[in-house]
Each structure stands twice: as structure tokens, then as C-alpha cells.
Amino acid sequence: MIAAAEKLFAESGIDGVSLRQINVAAGQKNSSAAHYHFGSKEALMLSIYNVRMESVNRRRIAAVDEIEQNDRAGDVRALVGAIVEPIVQEIDADASGQHYIRFMAQAIGHPQLDLVELWQQEHSGGLSRLLELLRKTLPHVPNPIFGQRFGLAFEQIVHSLADREKLRQSAKNTFEIDSALFVSNLIDCISGAMSAPVSDETREKLARLG
């Protein structure tokens, strides 16, 4: 049922899919099965997220372990890579990966889901460790600015990778995408955004908040 819901959400949008349609797509004879198992569309969305995040988090933990073992905890690009690459690996693991990232692009902009709530879900240990290391590595970035930058970066990561899948799957696409180059450049962009100097104008506006 989770796989069916993810595919439908990816293809038709979250608001364009009913629990009844998910039941049919999942081959459920009971028309209220989705409501019985999940209670609401929001709970179903969180379940999809958590199923995917279990493997993404496992890869992230392995990546951050390797970073620390190689004394690269202060390497911004390595830390950002450990955030991005596990998502890419989940997308590329099998054919359903395109549904995963396109669902994520729908979910993070949906009013029923809070990004902070997503980051605090069960399988968030790897991301939490990486954010702690990034926070230590970027002491020139004030906490409120750091949090805002990561929120913007996370959305850019998801939407950029979702756009990559649209291009790769589109019959109208007339040029070949070099996936490795795309991902490497995305990591460069996010690394630069996270570590950019904080302008005097931004510091002035931050000071007004007290």
C-alpha cells in the first residue's frame, strides 16, 4: 500500500489522490483499508517518508562514520555529500526511486507536513550528526541563519533531484544528463550556499530581531 501511495502521489500530486484510489491501486478489496491502517493521508505520507529514510539513514551513518575516521569532519563538501549521496543512492537503487524523489518534492511543500517534523522522524540520526558537524565547521554563520540556510538547501536538494528524474524520464528530453556531474555540481552549490559569508546587511537585519 505504501508503494502504491508513493507512486500515485508522485504522478498525480498529494491533493490529487484519495485514500480510495490508493486502496484500488494497492489491490485492497476493503475500501477503507488505507484509513484503517494509517488514519489519515498525513500519517500515510509520514509512513512513506520513514520507510525510505530507514535505508537513507543507514547510508548516512556509514558515510559520517567514514568521514570521522578519515579526519574530514571539518570538510564542508564531504559533509554535504553525505547528506546528498544517500538520497541519490536511494533514487538509483531501483525503478521506484523516481517515485520516491518526486513524492518528496510534493511532500516538502505540502501544508500538512512540517519540514522540522520530517527531520525529527525516527530515522534522522545520520542527518543530525551531519548537521552538528556542519554547525561546528561554520562558526561564522549565526544559528538562525544556519537553520534557514539548511532549510533552503534541503529544498534545493530535493527539487533539483526531482527535476533530474523528470528530465531522465521525459521522452521529450533531447540531451543526455551526466548524473555524476549533476550530483557533484549540486553538492558544490549546496556547500557554497551553506558556507557563504554572512553579509553586513543580513547581520544588521538579524540584530533587529534582538
Coordinates of N, CA and C in Angstrom, one line a residue:
M1 N 0.8 -1.2 0.0 CA 0.0 0.0 0.0 C 0.9 1.3 0.0
I2 N 2.0 1.2 0.7 CA 2.9 2.4 0.8 C 3.5 2.6 -0.6
A3 N 3.9 1.6 -1.3 CA 4.5 1.7 -2.6 C 3.5 2.3 -3.6
A4 N 2.2 1.8 -3.5 CA 1.2 2.3 -4.4 C 0.9 3.8 -4.1
A5 N 0.9 4.1 -2.8 CA 0.6 5.5 -2.5 C 1.7 6.4 -3.0
E6 N 2.9 6.0 -2.8 CA 4.1 6.8 -3.2 C 4.0 7.1 -4.7
K7 N 3.7 6.0 -5.5 CA 3.7 6.2 -6.9 C 2.6 7.1 -7.4
L8 N 1.4 7.0 -6.7 CA 0.3 7.8 -7.1 C 0.5 9.3 -6.7
F9 N 1.1 9.5 -5.5 CA 1.4 10.9 -5.1 C 2.4 11.5 -6.0
A10 N 3.4 10.7 -6.4 CA 4.5 11.2 -7.3 C 3.9 11.6 -8.7
E11 N 3.0 10.8 -9.2 CA 2.4 11.1 -10.5 C 1.3 12.1 -10.6
S12 N 0.5 12.1 -9.5 CA -0.7 13.0 -9.6 C -0.8 14.1 -8.5
G13 N 0.2 14.1 -7.7 CA 0.2 15.1 -6.6 C -0.5 14.6 -5.4
I14 N -0.2 15.1 -4.2 CA -0.8 14.6 -3.0 C -2.2 15.0 -2.9
D15 N -2.6 16.2 -3.3 CA -4.0 16.6 -3.2 C -4.8 16.0 -4.3
G16 N -4.2 15.4 -5.3 CA -4.9 14.8 -6.4 C -5.2 13.4 -6.3
V17 N -4.9 12.8 -5.1 CA -5.0 11.4 -4.9 C -5.9 11.2 -3.6
S18 N -6.8 10.3 -3.7 CA -7.7 10.0 -2.5 C -7.2 8.7 -1.9
L19 N -7.6 8.4 -0.6 CA -7.3 7.2 0.0 C -8.0 6.0 -0.7
R20 N -9.2 6.3 -1.3 CA -9.9 5.3 -2.0 C -9.1 4.8 -3.3
Q21 N -8.5 5.8 -4.0 CA -7.7 5.5 -5.1 C -6.4 4.7 -4.7
I22 N -5.9 5.0 -3.6 CA -4.7 4.2 -3.1 C -5.1 2.8 -2.8
N23 N -6.3 2.6 -2.2 CA -6.8 1.2 -2.0 C -6.9 0.4 -3.2
V24 N -7.5 1.0 -4.3 CA -7.6 0.3 -5.6 C -6.3 0.0 -6.2
A25 N -5.4 1.0 -6.2 CA -4.0 0.7 -6.7 C -3.3 -0.3 -6.0
A26 N -3.5 -0.5 -4.7 CA -2.8 -1.5 -3.9 C -3.5 -2.8 -3.9
G27 N -4.6 -2.9 -4.6 CA -5.4 -4.2 -4.7 C -6.1 -4.5 -3.5
Q28 N -6.5 -3.5 -2.7 CA -7.3 -3.8 -1.5 C -8.8 -3.8 -1.8
K29 N -9.4 -4.9 -1.4 CA -10.8 -5.0 -1.6 C -11.6 -4.2 -0.6
N30 N -11.1 -4.0 0.6 CA -11.7 -3.2 1.6 C -11.5 -1.7 1.3
S31 N -12.6 -1.0 1.0 CA -12.4 0.4 0.5 C -11.9 1.4 1.6
S32 N -11.9 0.9 2.8 CA -11.4 1.8 3.9 C -10.1 1.3 4.5
A33 N -9.4 0.4 3.8 CA -8.2 -0.2 4.3 C -7.1 0.9 4.6
A34 N -6.9 1.8 3.7 CA -5.9 2.9 3.9 C -6.2 3.7 5.2
H35 N -7.4 4.0 5.3 CA -7.8 4.8 6.5 C -7.7 3.9 7.8
Y36 N -8.0 2.7 7.7 CA -7.8 1.8 8.8 C -6.4 1.6 9.3
H37 N -5.5 1.5 8.3 CA -4.0 1.3 8.6 C -3.3 2.5 9.0
F38 N -3.7 3.7 8.4 CA -2.9 4.9 8.6 C -3.7 6.0 9.3
G39 N -5.0 6.0 9.2 CA -5.8 7.0 9.9 C -6.0 8.3 9.1
S40 N -5.0 8.7 8.3 CA -5.1 10.0 7.6 C -4.1 10.0 6.5
K41 N -4.2 10.9 5.5 CA -3.3 11.0 4.4 C -1.9 11.5 5.0
E42 N -2.0 12.4 6.0 CA -0.7 12.9 6.5 C 0.1 11.7 7.2
A43 N -0.6 10.8 7.9 CA 0.1 9.7 8.5 C 0.7 8.8 7.4
L44 N -0.1 8.6 6.4 CA 0.4 7.8 5.3 C 1.7 8.4 4.6
M45 N 1.7 9.7 4.5 CA 2.8 10.4 3.9 C 4.1 10.2 4.8
L46 N 3.9 10.3 6.1 CA 5.0 10.1 7.0 C 5.5 8.7 7.0
S47 N 4.6 7.7 6.8 CA 5.0 6.3 6.7 C 5.8 6.1 5.5
I48 N 5.5 6.7 4.3 CA 6.3 6.6 3.1 C 7.7 7.2 3.4
Y49 N 7.7 8.3 4.0 CA 9.0 9.0 4.3 C 9.8 8.1 5.2
N50 N 9.3 7.5 6.2 CA 10.0 6.7 7.2 C 10.6 5.4 6.5
V51 N 9.8 4.8 5.7 CA 10.2 3.6 5.0 C 11.5 3.9 4.2
R52 N 11.4 5.0 3.4 CA 12.6 5.4 2.6 C 13.7 5.8 3.5
M53 N 13.5 6.5 4.5 CA 14.5 7.1 5.3 C 15.3 6.0 6.1
E54 N 14.7 4.9 6.3 CA 15.4 3.8 7.0 C 16.7 3.5 6.3
S55 N 16.7 3.3 5.0 CA 17.9 3.0 4.2 C 18.7 4.2 4.0
V56 N 18.1 5.4 3.7 CA 18.9 6.6 3.6 C 19.7 6.9 4.8
N57 N 19.1 6.7 6.0 CA 19.8 7.0 7.2 C 20.9 6.0 7.5
R58 N 20.7 4.8 7.1 CA 21.7 3.8 7.3 C 23.0 4.1 6.4
R59 N 22.7 4.6 5.2 CA 23.9 5.0 4.3 C 24.5 6.3 4.9
R60 N 23.7 7.2 5.5 CA 24.3 8.4 6.0 C 25.2 8.1 7.2
I61 N 24.7 7.2 8.1 CA 25.5 6.9 9.3 C 26.9 6.3 8.8
A62 N 26.8 5.4 7.8 CA 28.1 4.8 7.3 C 29.0 5.9 6.7
A63 N 28.4 6.9 6.0 CA 29.2 8.0 5.4 C 29.8 8.9 6.5
V64 N 29.0 9.2 7.5 CA 29.6 10.1 8.5 C 30.6 9.4 9.4
D65 N 30.4 8.1 9.6 CA 31.5 7.3 10.3 C 32.8 7.3 9.5
E66 N 32.7 7.2 8.2 CA 33.9 7.2 7.4 C 34.5 8.6 7.4
I67 N 33.7 9.6 7.3 CA 34.2 11.0 7.4 C 35.0 11.2 8.7
E68 N 34.5 10.8 9.8 CA 35.2 11.0 11.1 C 36.4 10.1 11.2
Q69 N 36.4 8.9 10.7 CA 37.5 8.0 10.7 C 38.7 8.6 9.8
N70 N 38.3 9.3 8.8 CA 39.4 9.9 7.9 C 39.7 11.4 8.2
D71 N 39.3 11.8 9.4 CA 39.6 13.1 9.9 C 39.1 14.2 8.9
R72 N 37.9 14.1 8.4 CA 37.4 15.0 7.5 C 36.1 15.7 8.0
A73 N 36.0 15.7 9.4 CA 34.8 16.3 10.0 C 34.7 17.8 9.7
G74 N 35.8 18.4 9.3 CA 35.7 19.9 9.1 C 35.6 20.2 7.6
D75 N 35.4 19.2 6.8 CA 35.3 19.3 5.3 C 33.8 19.5 4.9
V76 N 33.5 20.8 4.6 CA 32.1 21.1 4.3 C 31.5 20.3 3.2
R77 N 32.3 20.2 2.1 CA 31.8 19.4 0.9 C 31.6 18.0 1.2
A78 N 32.5 17.4 2.0 CA 32.3 16.0 2.4 C 31.0 15.8 3.2
L79 N 30.7 16.7 4.1 CA 29.6 16.6 5.0 C 28.3 16.8 4.1
V80 N 28.3 17.8 3.2 CA 27.1 18.0 2.3 C 27.0 16.7 1.4
G81 N 28.1 16.2 1.0 CA 28.0 15.0 0.1 C 27.3 13.8 0.9
A82 N 27.6 13.7 2.1 CA 27.0 12.7 2.9 C 25.5 12.9 3.2
I83 N 25.0 14.1 3.0 CA 23.6 14.4 3.0 C 22.9 14.0 1.7
V84 N 23.6 14.4 0.6 CA 23.0 14.3 -0.8 C 23.2 12.9 -1.3
E85 N 24.3 12.3 -1.2 CA 24.6 11.0 -1.9 C 23.7 9.9 -1.5
P86 N 23.3 9.7 -0.2 CA 22.4 8.7 0.2 C 21.0 8.8 -0.4
I87 N 20.6 10.1 -0.7 CA 19.3 10.3 -1.4 C 19.4 9.8 -2.8
V88 N 20.6 10.1 -3.4 CA 20.8 9.7 -4.8 C 20.8 8.2 -4.9
Q89 N 21.5 7.6 -4.0 CA 21.6 6.1 -4.0 C 20.2 5.5 -3.8
E90 N 19.4 6.1 -3.0 CA 18.0 5.5 -2.9 C 17.2 5.7 -4.2
I91 N 17.4 6.8 -4.8 CA 16.7 7.1 -6.1 C 17.2 6.0 -7.1
D92 N 18.5 5.8 -7.2 CA 19.0 4.9 -8.2 C 19.0 3.4 -7.9
A93 N 18.5 3.1 -6.7 CA 18.5 1.7 -6.3 C 17.7 0.8 -7.1
D94 N 16.5 1.3 -7.5 CA 15.6 0.6 -8.4 C 14.6 1.5 -9.1
A95 N 13.7 1.0 -9.9 CA 12.8 1.8 -10.7 C 11.9 2.7 -9.9
S96 N 11.6 2.3 -8.7 CA 10.7 3.1 -7.8 C 11.4 4.3 -7.3
G97 N 12.7 4.4 -7.5 CA 13.4 5.6 -6.9 C 12.8 6.9 -7.5
Q98 N 12.4 6.9 -8.7 CA 11.9 8.1 -9.3 C 10.6 8.5 -8.6
H99 N 9.8 7.6 -8.1 CA 8.6 7.9 -7.4 C 8.9 8.5 -6.0
Y100 N 10.0 8.0 -5.4 CA 10.4 8.5 -4.1 C 10.8 9.9 -4.1
I101 N 11.6 10.3 -5.1 CA 12.1 11.7 -5.1 C 11.0 12.7 -5.5
R102 N 10.1 12.2 -6.5 CA 9.1 13.1 -6.9 C 8.0 13.2 -5.8
F103 N 7.8 12.1 -5.0 CA 6.9 12.2 -3.9 C 7.5 13.2 -2.8
M104 N 8.8 13.1 -2.6 CA 9.5 14.1 -1.7 C 9.3 15.5 -2.1
A105 N 9.4 15.8 -3.4 CA 9.2 17.1 -3.9 C 7.8 17.6 -3.6
Q106 N 6.9 16.7 -3.7 CA 5.5 17.1 -3.4 C 5.3 17.3 -1.9
A107 N 5.9 16.4 -1.1 CA 5.7 16.4 0.4 C 6.3 17.6 1.1
I108 N 7.5 18.0 0.7 CA 8.1 19.1 1.5 C 7.5 20.5 1.3
G109 N 6.7 20.6 0.2 CA 6.0 21.8 0.0 C 4.5 21.8 0.4
H110 N 4.1 20.6 1.0 CA 2.7 20.4 1.3 C 2.4 21.1 2.7
P111 N 1.3 21.8 2.8 CA 0.9 22.5 4.0 C 0.7 21.5 5.2
Q112 N 0.4 20.3 4.9 CA 0.1 19.4 6.0 C 1.3 18.8 6.7
L113 N 2.5 19.0 6.0 CA 3.7 18.5 6.6 C 4.7 19.6 7.0
D114 N 5.3 19.4 8.1 CA 6.3 20.4 8.6 C 7.7 19.8 8.4
L115 N 8.6 20.6 7.7 CA 9.9 20.2 7.4 C 10.7 19.8 8.7
V116 N 10.5 20.6 9.8 CA 11.2 20.2 11.0 C 10.7 18.9 11.6
E117 N 9.4 18.6 11.4 CA 8.8 17.4 11.9 C 9.4 16.2 11.1
L118 N 9.6 16.4 9.8 CA 10.3 15.4 8.9 C 11.7 15.1 9.5
W119 N 12.5 16.1 9.7 CA 13.8 15.9 10.2 C 13.9 15.3 11.6
Q120 N 12.8 15.3 12.3 CA 12.8 14.7 13.7 C 12.2 13.3 13.7
Q121 N 12.0 12.8 12.5 CA 11.4 11.4 12.5 C 12.4 10.4 13.0
E122 N 11.9 9.2 13.1 CA 12.7 8.1 13.7 C 14.1 7.9 13.1
H123 N 14.2 7.9 11.7 CA 15.5 7.6 11.1 C 16.2 8.9 10.7
S124 N 16.5 9.7 11.7 CA 17.2 11.0 11.5 C 18.6 11.1 12.1
G125 N 19.1 10.0 12.6 CA 20.3 10.1 13.4 C 21.5 10.5 12.5
G126 N 21.6 10.0 11.3 CA 22.7 10.4 10.4 C 22.7 11.8 10.1
L127 N 21.5 12.4 9.7 CA 21.3 13.8 9.4 C 21.7 14.6 10.6
S128 N 21.2 14.3 11.8 CA 21.5 15.0 13.0 C 23.0 15.1 13.2
R129 N 23.7 14.0 13.1 CA 25.2 14.1 13.2 C 25.9 15.0 12.2
L130 N 25.4 14.9 11.0 CA 26.0 15.7 9.9 C 25.7 17.2 10.2
L131 N 24.5 17.5 10.6 CA 24.2 18.9 10.9 C 25.0 19.5 12.1
E132 N 25.3 18.6 13.1 CA 26.1 19.0 14.2 C 27.6 19.3 13.8
L133 N 28.1 18.5 12.9 CA 29.4 18.7 12.4 C 29.5 20.0 11.5
L134 N 28.5 20.2 10.7 CA 28.4 21.4 9.8 C 28.3 22.6 10.7
R135 N 27.5 22.5 11.8 CA 27.4 23.7 12.7 C 28.8 24.0 13.3
K136 N 29.6 23.0 13.7 CA 30.9 23.3 14.3 C 31.9 23.8 13.2
T137 N 31.7 23.4 12.0 CA 32.6 23.8 10.9 C 32.3 25.2 10.4
L138 N 31.1 25.7 10.6 CA 30.8 27.0 10.1 C 30.4 28.0 11.3
P139 N 31.4 28.2 12.1 CA 31.1 29.1 13.3 C 30.8 30.5 12.9
H140 N 31.1 31.0 11.7 CA 30.8 32.4 11.3 C 29.4 32.6 10.9
V141 N 28.6 31.5 10.8 CA 27.2 31.6 10.5 C 26.3 31.5 11.7
P142 N 25.6 32.6 12.1 CA 24.8 32.6 13.3 C 23.7 31.5 13.2
N143 N 23.3 31.0 14.4 CA 22.4 29.9 14.4 C 21.1 30.1 13.6
P144 N 20.4 31.2 13.7 CA 19.2 31.4 12.9 C 19.5 31.4 11.4
I145 N 20.6 31.9 11.0 CA 21.0 31.9 9.6 C 21.3 30.5 9.1
F146 N 22.0 29.7 10.0 CA 22.4 28.4 9.7 C 21.1 27.5 9.4
G147 N 20.2 27.7 10.3 CA 18.9 26.9 10.2 C 18.2 27.2 8.9
Q148 N 18.1 28.5 8.6 CA 17.4 28.9 7.4 C 18.1 28.4 6.2
R149 N 19.5 28.5 6.2 CA 20.2 28.1 5.0 C 20.0 26.6 4.8
F150 N 20.0 25.8 5.9 CA 19.8 24.4 5.7 C 18.4 24.1 5.2
G151 N 17.4 24.8 5.6 CA 16.1 24.6 5.1 C 16.0 24.8 3.6
L152 N 16.6 25.9 3.2 CA 16.6 26.3 1.8 C 17.5 25.2 1.0
A153 N 18.6 24.8 1.6 CA 19.4 23.8 0.9 C 18.7 22.5 0.8
F154 N 18.0 22.0 1.8 CA 17.2 20.8 1.7 C 16.2 20.8 0.6
E155 N 15.5 21.9 0.5 CA 14.5 22.0 -0.6 C 15.2 22.0 -1.9
Q156 N 16.3 22.7 -2.0 CA 17.0 22.7 -3.3 C 17.5 21.3 -3.7
I157 N 18.0 20.5 -2.7 CA 18.4 19.2 -3.0 C 17.3 18.3 -3.5
V158 N 16.2 18.4 -2.8 CA 15.0 17.5 -3.2 C 14.5 17.9 -4.6
H159 N 14.3 19.2 -4.8 CA 13.7 19.7 -6.0 C 14.6 19.5 -7.2
S160 N 15.9 19.7 -7.0 CA 16.9 19.5 -8.1 C 16.9 18.0 -8.5
L161 N 16.9 17.1 -7.5 CA 17.0 15.7 -7.9 C 15.7 15.2 -8.5
A162 N 14.6 15.8 -8.1 CA 13.3 15.5 -8.7 C 13.3 16.0 -10.1
D163 N 13.8 17.2 -10.4 CA 13.9 17.7 -11.8 C 14.8 16.8 -12.6
R164 N 15.9 16.3 -12.0 CA 16.8 15.4 -12.7 C 16.0 14.2 -13.2
E165 N 15.1 13.6 -12.3 CA 14.4 12.5 -12.7 C 13.3 12.8 -13.8
K166 N 12.7 13.9 -13.7 CA 11.8 14.3 -14.8 C 12.5 14.4 -16.1
L167 N 13.7 14.9 -16.1 CA 14.4 15.0 -17.4 C 14.9 13.6 -17.9
R168 N 15.3 12.8 -16.9 CA 15.7 11.4 -17.3 C 14.6 10.6 -17.8
Q169 N 13.4 10.8 -17.4 CA 12.2 10.0 -17.7 C 11.4 10.6 -18.9
S170 N 11.7 11.9 -19.2 CA 10.9 12.5 -20.3 C 11.3 12.1 -21.7
A171 N 10.3 11.7 -22.5 CA 10.5 11.3 -23.8 C 10.9 12.5 -24.7
K172 N 10.7 13.7 -24.2 CA 11.0 14.9 -25.0 C 12.4 15.4 -24.7
N173 N 13.1 14.7 -23.8 CA 14.4 15.2 -23.4 C 15.4 14.8 -24.6
T174 N 16.0 15.8 -25.1 CA 16.9 15.6 -26.3 C 18.4 15.6 -26.0
F175 N 18.7 15.7 -24.7 CA 20.1 15.7 -24.3 C 20.3 14.7 -23.2
E176 N 21.4 14.1 -23.1 CA 21.7 13.1 -22.1 C 22.3 13.8 -20.8
I177 N 21.7 13.5 -19.7 CA 22.2 14.0 -18.4 C 23.3 13.2 -17.9
D178 N 24.4 13.8 -17.6 CA 25.5 13.1 -16.9 C 25.2 13.2 -15.4
S179 N 24.7 12.1 -14.9 CA 24.2 12.1 -13.5 C 25.3 12.4 -12.5
A180 N 26.5 11.8 -12.7 CA 27.5 12.1 -11.7 C 27.9 13.5 -11.7
L181 N 28.0 14.2 -12.9 CA 28.3 15.6 -12.9 C 27.2 16.4 -12.3
F182 N 26.0 16.1 -12.5 CA 24.8 16.8 -12.0 C 24.9 16.8 -10.4
V183 N 25.1 15.6 -9.9 CA 25.1 15.4 -8.4 C 26.3 16.2 -7.8
S184 N 27.5 16.0 -8.5 CA 28.7 16.7 -8.0 C 28.5 18.2 -7.9
N185 N 27.9 18.7 -9.0 CA 27.7 20.2 -9.1 C 26.7 20.6 -8.0
L186 N 25.7 19.8 -7.8 CA 24.7 20.1 -6.8 C 25.3 20.2 -5.4
I187 N 26.2 19.2 -5.1 CA 26.9 19.3 -3.8 C 27.8 20.5 -3.7
D188 N 28.4 20.9 -4.8 CA 29.2 22.2 -4.8 C 28.3 23.3 -4.5
C189 N 27.2 23.4 -5.1 CA 26.2 24.5 -4.9 C 25.8 24.6 -3.5
I190 N 25.4 23.5 -2.9 CA 24.9 23.5 -1.5 C 26.0 23.8 -0.6
S191 N 27.2 23.3 -0.8 CA 28.4 23.6 0.0 C 28.7 25.1 0.0
G192 N 28.6 25.7 -1.2 CA 28.9 27.1 -1.2 C 27.8 27.9 -0.5
A193 N 26.6 27.5 -0.7 CA 25.5 28.2 0.0 C 25.6 28.2 1.5
M194 N 25.9 27.0 2.0 CA 26.0 26.8 3.5 C 27.2 27.6 4.1
S195 N 28.3 27.6 3.4 CA 29.5 28.2 3.9 C 29.7 29.7 3.5
A196 N 28.8 30.3 2.7 CA 29.0 31.6 2.2 C 29.1 32.6 3.4
P197 N 29.9 33.7 3.2 CA 30.0 34.7 4.2 C 28.6 35.3 4.5
V198 N 28.4 35.7 5.7 CA 27.1 36.4 6.1 C 27.3 37.9 5.9
S199 N 26.5 38.5 5.0 CA 26.7 39.9 4.6 C 26.4 40.8 5.8
D200 N 26.9 42.0 5.7 CA 26.6 43.0 6.8 C 25.1 43.3 6.8
E201 N 24.5 43.3 5.6 CA 23.1 43.6 5.5 C 22.3 42.5 6.3
T202 N 22.6 41.3 6.1 CA 21.9 40.2 6.8 C 22.2 40.3 8.3
R203 N 23.4 40.6 8.7 CA 23.7 40.7 10.1 C 22.9 41.8 10.8
E204 N 22.8 42.9 10.0 CA 22.0 44.0 10.5 C 20.6 43.6 10.8
K205 N 20.0 42.9 9.8 CA 18.6 42.5 9.9 C 18.4 41.5 11.1
L206 N 19.4 40.6 11.2 CA 19.4 39.7 12.3 C 19.4 40.4 13.7
A207 N 20.2 41.4 13.8 CA 20.4 42.1 15.0 C 19.1 42.8 15.4
R208 N 18.3 43.2 14.5 CA 17.0 43.8 14.8 C 16.0 42.9 15.5
L209 N 16.3 41.6 15.3 CA 15.4 40.6 16.0 C 15.7 40.4 17.5
G210 N 16.8 41.1 17.9 CA 17.2 41.0 19.3 C 17.9 39.7 19.6

